[in-house]
mmCIF file of C-alpha atoms in Angstrom:
data_model
loop_
_atom_site.group_PDB
_atom_site.id
_atom_site.type_symbol
_atom_site.label_atom_id
_atom_site.label_comp_id
_atom_site.label_asym_id
_atom_site.label_seq_id
_atom_site.Cartn_x
_atom_site.Cartn_y
_atom_site.Cartn_z
ATOM 1 C CA MET A 1 6.464 26.980 -2.616
ATOM 2 C CA THR A 2 7.728 24.540 -5.438
ATOM 3 C CA ALA A 3 6.034 24.208 -8.758
ATOM 4 C CA THR A 4 6.945 20.523 -8.535
ATOM 5 C CA ARG A 5 4.176 18.079 -7.636
ATOM 6 C CA VAL A 6 5.025 16.229 -4.589
ATOM 7 C CA ALA A 7 4.163 13.016 -3.533
ATOM 8 C CA LEU A 8 4.336 11.282 0.027
ATOM 9 C CA VAL A 9 4.782 7.513 -0.081
ATOM 10 C CA THR A 10 4.716 5.545 3.082
ATOM 11 C CA GLY A 11 6.468 1.985 3.064
ATOM 12 C CA GLY A 12 9.072 3.479 0.507
ATOM 13 C CA GLY A 13 11.823 1.367 1.636
ATOM 14 C CA SER A 14 10.678 -1.781 -0.336
ATOM 15 C CA GLY A 15 8.486 -3.579 -2.487
ATOM 16 C CA VAL A 16 5.670 -1.599 -3.980
ATOM 17 C CA GLY A 17 6.472 1.755 -1.788
ATOM 18 C CA ARG A 18 9.776 1.540 -3.251
ATOM 19 C CA ALA A 19 8.796 0.974 -6.953
ATOM 20 C CA THR A 20 6.332 3.769 -6.664
ATOM 21 C CA ALA A 21 8.747 6.239 -5.262
ATOM 22 C CA VAL A 22 10.906 5.723 -8.353
ATOM 23 C CA LYS A 23 8.059 5.560 -10.673
ATOM 24 C CA LEU A 24 6.657 8.884 -9.469
ATOM 25 C CA SER A 25 10.150 10.406 -9.143
ATOM 26 C CA ARG A 26 11.027 9.690 -12.980
ATOM 27 C CA GLU A 27 7.544 11.031 -13.723
ATOM 28 C CA GLY A 28 8.889 14.413 -12.448
ATOM 29 C CA TYR A 29 7.438 14.562 -8.648
ATOM 30 C CA GLN A 30 9.410 15.356 -5.770
ATOM 31 C CA VAL A 31 8.862 12.342 -3.680
ATOM 32 C CA VAL A 32 9.264 11.980 -0.050
ATOM 33 C CA ILE A 33 9.395 8.514 1.389
ATOM 34 C CA VAL A 34 8.427 7.116 5.005
ATOM 35 C CA GLY A 35 9.154 4.166 6.789
ATOM 36 C CA ARG A 36 10.433 2.673 10.018
ATOM 37 C CA ASP A 37 13.649 1.192 8.592
ATOM 38 C CA GLY A 38 16.283 4.360 7.786
ATOM 39 C CA ALA A 39 18.831 2.204 5.921
ATOM 40 C CA LYS A 40 16.287 0.927 3.402
ATOM 41 C CA LEU A 41 14.760 4.238 2.868
ATOM 42 C CA ASP A 42 18.438 5.578 1.883
ATOM 43 C CA GLU A 43 18.545 2.792 -0.420
ATOM 44 C CA THR A 44 15.413 3.838 -2.207
ATOM 45 C CA ALA A 45 16.591 7.278 -2.285
ATOM 46 C CA THR A 46 19.989 6.298 -4.291
ATOM 47 C CA LEU A 47 17.646 4.686 -7.030
ATOM 48 C CA ALA A 48 16.361 7.887 -8.705
ATOM 49 C CA GLU A 49 16.953 11.857 -8.097
ATOM 50 C CA GLY A 50 14.398 13.543 -6.320
ATOM 51 C CA ILE A 51 13.539 11.149 -3.411
ATOM 52 C CA VAL A 52 13.955 12.331 0.112
ATOM 53 C CA ALA A 53 13.689 9.810 3.039
ATOM 54 C CA ILE A 54 12.140 10.702 6.399
ATOM 55 C CA PRO A 55 12.389 7.887 9.006
ATOM 56 C CA ALA A 56 9.284 7.564 11.028
ATOM 57 C CA ASP A 57 6.355 5.320 12.181
ATOM 58 C CA MET A 58 3.197 6.426 10.620
ATOM 59 C CA GLY A 59 1.127 4.157 13.287
ATOM 60 C CA SER A 60 1.735 6.970 15.402
ATOM 61 C CA GLU A 61 -0.537 9.928 15.072
ATOM 62 C CA THR A 62 2.343 12.210 16.100
ATOM 63 C CA GLU A 63 4.644 11.005 13.799
ATOM 64 C CA ALA A 64 2.161 11.046 11.023
ATOM 65 C CA SER A 65 1.385 14.901 11.557
ATOM 66 C CA ARG A 66 4.992 15.384 12.044
ATOM 67 C CA VAL A 67 5.849 14.063 8.587
ATOM 68 C CA VAL A 68 3.092 15.682 6.793
ATOM 69 C CA GLN A 69 4.304 19.087 8.210
ATOM 70 C CA GLU A 70 7.824 18.475 7.638
ATOM 71 C CA VAL A 71 6.726 17.799 3.945
ATOM 72 C CA GLU A 72 4.794 21.183 3.842
ATOM 73 C CA ASP A 73 7.435 23.223 5.506
ATOM 74 C CA ARG A 74 10.268 21.755 2.984
ATOM 75 C CA PHE A 75 8.049 22.024 -0.311
ATOM 76 C CA GLY A 76 5.092 23.960 0.397
ATOM 77 C CA ARG A 77 2.504 21.375 -1.225
ATOM 78 C CA LEU A 78 1.547 17.764 -0.979
ATOM 79 C CA ASP A 79 -0.230 16.547 -4.509
ATOM 80 C CA ALA A 80 -0.296 12.776 -3.739
ATOM 81 C CA LEU A 81 -0.268 10.444 -0.910
ATOM 82 C CA VAL A 82 0.332 6.758 -1.229
ATOM 83 C CA ASN A 83 -0.297 4.383 1.453
ATOM 84 C CA ALA A 84 2.175 1.567 0.626
ATOM 85 C CA HIS A 85 3.064 0.052 4.305
ATOM 86 C CA GLY A 86 1.874 -2.747 5.767
ATOM 87 C CA VAL A 87 2.800 -6.273 7.279
ATOM 88 C CA ILE A 88 1.285 -9.738 6.772
ATOM 89 C CA GLY A 89 0.992 -10.374 10.481
ATOM 90 C CA PRO A 90 0.768 -13.314 12.399
ATOM 91 C CA VAL A 91 0.168 -16.652 10.009
ATOM 92 C CA LYS A 92 -1.983 -18.601 12.497
ATOM 93 C CA PRO A 93 -5.270 -20.203 12.564
ATOM 94 C CA LEU A 94 -8.079 -18.349 14.214
ATOM 95 C CA GLU A 95 -8.127 -19.944 17.162
ATOM 96 C CA GLU A 96 -4.674 -19.455 18.131
ATOM 97 C CA LEU A 97 -4.934 -15.579 17.610
ATOM 98 C CA ASP A 98 -4.701 -13.514 20.546
ATOM 99 C CA GLU A 99 -5.887 -9.702 21.092
ATOM 100 C CA ASN A 100 -2.322 -8.807 20.507
ATOM 101 C CA ASP A 101 -2.091 -10.119 16.853
ATOM 102 C CA TRP A 102 -5.144 -8.594 15.978
ATOM 103 C CA LEU A 103 -4.128 -5.297 17.415
ATOM 104 C CA SER A 104 -0.643 -4.892 16.211
ATOM 105 C CA THR A 105 -1.747 -5.751 12.713
ATOM 106 C CA ILE A 106 -4.863 -3.238 13.059
ATOM 107 C CA GLN A 107 -2.415 -0.409 14.154
ATOM 108 C CA ILE A 108 -0.192 -0.776 10.995
ATOM 109 C CA ASN A 109 -2.378 -1.858 8.179
ATOM 110 C CA LEU A 110 -5.575 0.088 9.283
ATOM 111 C CA MET A 111 -4.547 2.959 11.577
ATOM 112 C CA GLY A 112 -1.581 3.792 9.668
ATOM 113 C CA PRO A 113 -2.900 4.812 6.627
ATOM 114 C CA ILE A 114 -5.917 6.448 8.556
ATOM 115 C CA ARG A 115 -3.730 8.733 10.413
ATOM 116 C CA ALA A 116 -1.488 9.713 7.578
ATOM 117 C CA LEU A 117 -4.534 10.621 5.441
ATOM 118 C CA SER A 118 -6.058 12.464 8.627
ATOM 119 C CA ALA A 119 -3.010 14.444 8.741
ATOM 120 C CA ALA A 120 -2.779 15.211 5.136
ATOM 121 C CA ILE A 121 -6.106 16.458 4.385
ATOM 122 C CA PRO A 122 -5.891 20.072 4.472
ATOM 123 C CA ALA A 123 -2.326 19.885 2.360
ATOM 124 C CA LEU A 124 -4.011 17.704 -0.088
ATOM 125 C CA GLU A 125 -7.152 19.867 -0.452
ATOM 126 C CA ARG A 126 -5.266 22.823 -0.892
ATOM 127 C CA ALA A 127 -3.273 21.004 -3.776
ATOM 128 C CA GLY A 128 -6.455 19.001 -5.280
ATOM 129 C CA GLY A 129 -4.477 16.251 -4.569
ATOM 130 C CA ALA A 130 -5.049 12.244 -4.829
ATOM 131 C CA VAL A 131 -4.658 9.164 -2.609
ATOM 132 C CA VAL A 132 -4.056 5.939 -3.028
ATOM 133 C CA ASN A 133 -4.247 3.171 -0.538
ATOM 134 C CA VAL A 134 -2.518 -0.261 -1.117
ATOM 135 C CA VAL A 135 -4.869 -2.706 -0.071
ATOM 136 C CA SER A 136 -4.842 -6.328 -1.042
ATOM 137 C CA ILE A 137 -6.954 -8.922 -3.021
ATOM 138 C CA ASN A 138 -7.616 -10.218 0.438
ATOM 139 C CA ALA A 139 -10.006 -7.677 1.225
ATOM 140 C CA LEU A 140 -12.362 -9.571 -1.284
ATOM 141 C CA GLN A 141 -10.971 -13.155 -1.266
ATOM 142 C CA ALA A 142 -10.425 -15.016 2.146
ATOM 143 C CA GLU A 143 -7.314 -16.984 2.596
ATOM 144 C CA PRO A 144 -6.449 -19.029 5.179
ATOM 145 C CA TRP A 145 -4.377 -18.418 8.608
ATOM 146 C CA VAL A 146 -4.000 -14.807 7.530
ATOM 147 C CA ALA A 147 -7.288 -13.517 9.164
ATOM 148 C CA PRO A 148 -5.623 -10.205 10.775
ATOM 149 C CA TYR A 149 -4.316 -9.355 7.428
ATOM 150 C CA GLY A 150 -7.320 -9.707 5.450
ATOM 151 C CA VAL A 151 -9.589 -8.028 8.105
ATOM 152 C CA THR A 152 -7.334 -4.793 8.095
ATOM 153 C CA LYS A 153 -7.212 -4.810 4.189
ATOM 154 C CA SER A 154 -10.773 -5.075 4.127
ATOM 155 C CA GLY A 155 -11.119 -2.072 6.805
ATOM 156 C CA LEU A 156 -8.771 -0.063 4.492
ATOM 157 C CA LEU A 157 -10.824 -0.728 1.692
ATOM 158 C CA GLY A 158 -13.982 0.666 3.186
ATOM 159 C CA PHE A 159 -11.951 3.656 4.497
ATOM 160 C CA THR A 160 -11.058 4.262 1.066
ATOM 161 C CA GLN A 161 -14.697 4.394 -0.139
ATOM 162 C CA TYR A 162 -15.647 6.548 2.900
ATOM 163 C CA ALA A 163 -12.823 8.994 2.679
ATOM 164 C CA ALA A 164 -13.579 9.551 -1.097
ATOM 165 C CA MET A 165 -17.270 10.554 -0.563
ATOM 166 C CA GLU A 166 -16.492 12.960 2.242
ATOM 167 C CA LEU A 167 -13.268 14.469 0.406
ATOM 168 C CA ALA A 168 -14.697 14.609 -2.861
ATOM 169 C CA GLY A 169 -16.243 18.029 -2.659
ATOM 170 C CA ARG A 170 -13.181 19.276 -1.254
ATOM 171 C CA GLY A 171 -11.338 18.124 -4.540
ATOM 172 C CA VAL A 172 -9.309 15.365 -3.294
ATOM 173 C CA ARG A 173 -9.543 11.980 -4.792
ATOM 174 C CA VAL A 174 -9.313 8.451 -3.010
ATOM 175 C CA ASN A 175 -8.827 5.095 -4.339
ATOM 176 C CA ALA A 176 -7.279 1.786 -3.652
ATOM 177 C CA VAL A 177 -5.557 -0.799 -5.629
ATOM 178 C CA LEU A 178 -5.696 -4.267 -4.919
ATOM 179 C CA PRO A 179 -2.737 -6.423 -5.591
ATOM 180 C CA GLY A 180 -2.668 -10.350 -5.902
ATOM 181 C CA TRP A 181 0.742 -11.965 -4.724
ATOM 182 C CA VAL A 182 3.664 -9.429 -5.331
ATOM 183 C CA ARG A 183 7.081 -10.096 -5.274
ATOM 184 C CA SER A 184 8.666 -8.430 -2.295
ATOM 185 C CA PRO A 185 10.734 -8.922 0.661
ATOM 186 C CA MET A 186 7.043 -9.484 2.743
ATOM 187 C CA SER A 187 6.136 -12.298 0.274
ATOM 188 C CA ASP A 188 9.133 -13.847 -1.074
ATOM 189 C CA PRO A 189 9.566 -15.947 2.146
ATOM 190 C CA PHE A 190 6.346 -17.721 1.549
ATOM 191 C CA PHE A 191 7.224 -18.649 -2.074
ATOM 192 C CA ASP A 192 10.838 -19.578 -0.745
ATOM 193 C CA GLU A 193 9.048 -22.010 1.949
ATOM 194 C CA LEU A 194 6.666 -23.629 -0.669
ATOM 195 C CA GLY A 195 9.432 -24.081 -3.120
ATOM 196 C CA LEU A 196 7.647 -21.865 -5.556
ATOM 197 C CA ALA A 197 10.440 -19.437 -6.480
ATOM 198 C CA GLY A 198 10.949 -18.966 -10.032
ATOM 199 C CA LYS A 199 7.994 -21.575 -10.883
ATOM 200 C CA LYS A 200 4.674 -20.965 -12.359
ATOM 201 C CA ILE A 201 2.173 -20.764 -9.780
ATOM 202 C CA SER A 202 -1.779 -21.913 -10.146
ATOM 203 C CA THR A 203 -3.284 -19.394 -7.950
ATOM 204 C CA ASN A 204 -3.919 -16.739 -10.705
ATOM 205 C CA LEU A 205 -4.562 -16.752 -14.773
ATOM 206 C CA LEU A 206 -0.713 -15.408 -15.688
ATOM 207 C CA GLY A 207 0.807 -17.920 -13.453
ATOM 208 C CA ARG A 208 3.190 -15.747 -11.689
ATOM 209 C CA PRO A 209 3.434 -13.055 -8.978
ATOM 210 C CA ALA A 210 3.349 -9.444 -9.787
ATOM 211 C CA GLU A 211 6.626 -7.237 -9.877
ATOM 212 C CA PRO A 212 6.406 -4.073 -7.678
ATOM 213 C CA GLU A 213 6.863 -1.979 -10.916
ATOM 214 C CA GLU A 214 3.498 -3.206 -12.233
ATOM 215 C CA ILE A 215 1.596 -2.283 -9.208
ATOM 216 C CA ALA A 216 3.576 1.013 -9.102
ATOM 217 C CA GLU A 217 2.387 1.526 -12.703
ATOM 218 C CA VAL A 218 -1.459 1.318 -11.531
ATOM 219 C CA ILE A 219 -0.932 3.610 -8.630
ATOM 220 C CA SER A 220 1.081 6.308 -11.055
ATOM 221 C CA PHE A 221 -1.977 6.130 -13.378
ATOM 222 C CA LEU A 222 -4.638 7.091 -10.027
ATOM 223 C CA VAL A 223 -2.666 9.959 -8.615
ATOM 224 C CA GLY A 224 -2.193 11.271 -11.999
ATOM 225 C CA PRO A 225 -4.723 13.412 -14.382
ATOM 226 C CA GLY A 226 -5.675 10.429 -16.515
ATOM 227 C CA ALA A 227 -7.673 9.234 -13.297
ATOM 228 C CA SER A 228 -9.304 12.696 -12.863
ATOM 229 C CA PHE A 229 -12.956 11.230 -12.945
ATOM 230 C CA ILE A 230 -12.066 8.052 -10.798
ATOM 231 C CA SER A 231 -12.479 8.353 -7.252
ATOM 232 C CA GLY A 232 -13.661 5.800 -4.298
ATOM 233 C CA GLU A 233 -12.579 2.614 -6.508
ATOM 234 C CA GLY A 234 -10.589 -0.473 -5.477
ATOM 235 C CA ILE A 235 -8.544 -1.278 -8.961
ATOM 236 C CA VAL A 236 -7.862 -5.210 -8.932
ATOM 237 C CA ALA A 237 -4.578 -5.889 -9.888
ATOM 238 C CA ASP A 238 -4.044 -9.584 -9.133
ATOM 239 C CA GLY A 239 -3.249 -11.464 -12.616
ATOM 240 C CA GLY A 240 -6.954 -12.869 -12.438
ATOM 241 C CA GLN A 241 -6.511 -14.544 -9.096
ATOM 242 C CA ARG A 242 -10.062 -14.014 -8.119
ATOM 243 C CA ILE A 243 -11.306 -16.079 -11.000
ATOM 244 C CA ALA A 244 -8.585 -18.261 -11.734
ATOM 245 C CA LEU A 245 -9.566 -22.017 -11.118
ATOM 246 C CA ALA A 246 -8.026 -24.162 -8.457
ATOM 247 C CA PRO A 247 -5.959 -27.155 -9.748
ATOM 248 C CA LEU A 248 -8.148 -30.276 -9.434
ATOM 249 C CA ARG A 249 -7.156 -32.166 -5.983
ATOM 250 C CA ALA A 250 -8.607 -34.218 -3.353
ATOM 251 C CA ALA A 251 -10.501 -32.087 -0.688
ATOM 252 C CA ASP A 252 -8.124 -33.538 2.170
ATOM 253 C CA ASP A 253 -4.797 -32.735 0.269
#
C-alpha cells in the first residue's frame, strides 16, 4: 500500500475534472482520472506528475466497480472521490423533451456519481476518505430549456446529503460544490453562440464565468483536512449568480 493519498477524479479529461486532477496532483496526491475519451485523459496526464488515466464509462455499474477495484489493486487505498463528469444534455423546452432525453441525462449526471460512490464506499471507509460531487447552481436556480440538467443536478445534491448522513458513522465525508457558469468545453459553445466570449456578463456579481481552476480550489479544500468538520454541504461557487439582479429590460425582449 502506498503512503501517498490517492484520489479518483471522474470527468478528468477536461474542465473542472481536469483542473481538479492537476490541483490534487500538485498537492501530493496520486490521482487516477476516468472518462470516456481516452485521448483527452492522456492530455490531462501530461499536465502534472502523478496522474494515471483509466478510460471507462462511470455510468455503467460494471465499469464503476472495475475502476475502483483497479485503483485499490494498484495503489492499495482510496482517499478521495471527485465526481466531476456530466453533460448539459438536451437544450429544449419541456414539451419537446422525450423520455430518452430525460433518461440519457439521468444516466450520466445522476446515476454515474451514484454508481461511482457506491462502488467506492468500502475503500473510502478504510481510508477515512472524502467525496465531492460537482453539482451546479441549477440545483437551486432554474433556467429555461435545460430541465433535465437542472433536475439531475438537484438529485445529485439530494444524494450528497443522504450519502453524507449514512456514511458519517463510517468516517466518510460527502459534500458538493455548486458552480455557476464555468469556462469549459461544455459551456464555451453557449458563450460563443451568444457572442459573449471575452465580454463582461450580467448573470453574476463578478461579471465573468469561473475558470475551472477556481472550482478546483474549492474541491481541494473539501477533500482536505481543512474541511474535516464539513459534511453534507453544498458549497456555492457561482460568483454571486443567485443574488445578481438581471438587467432591466422588457419582459417580452
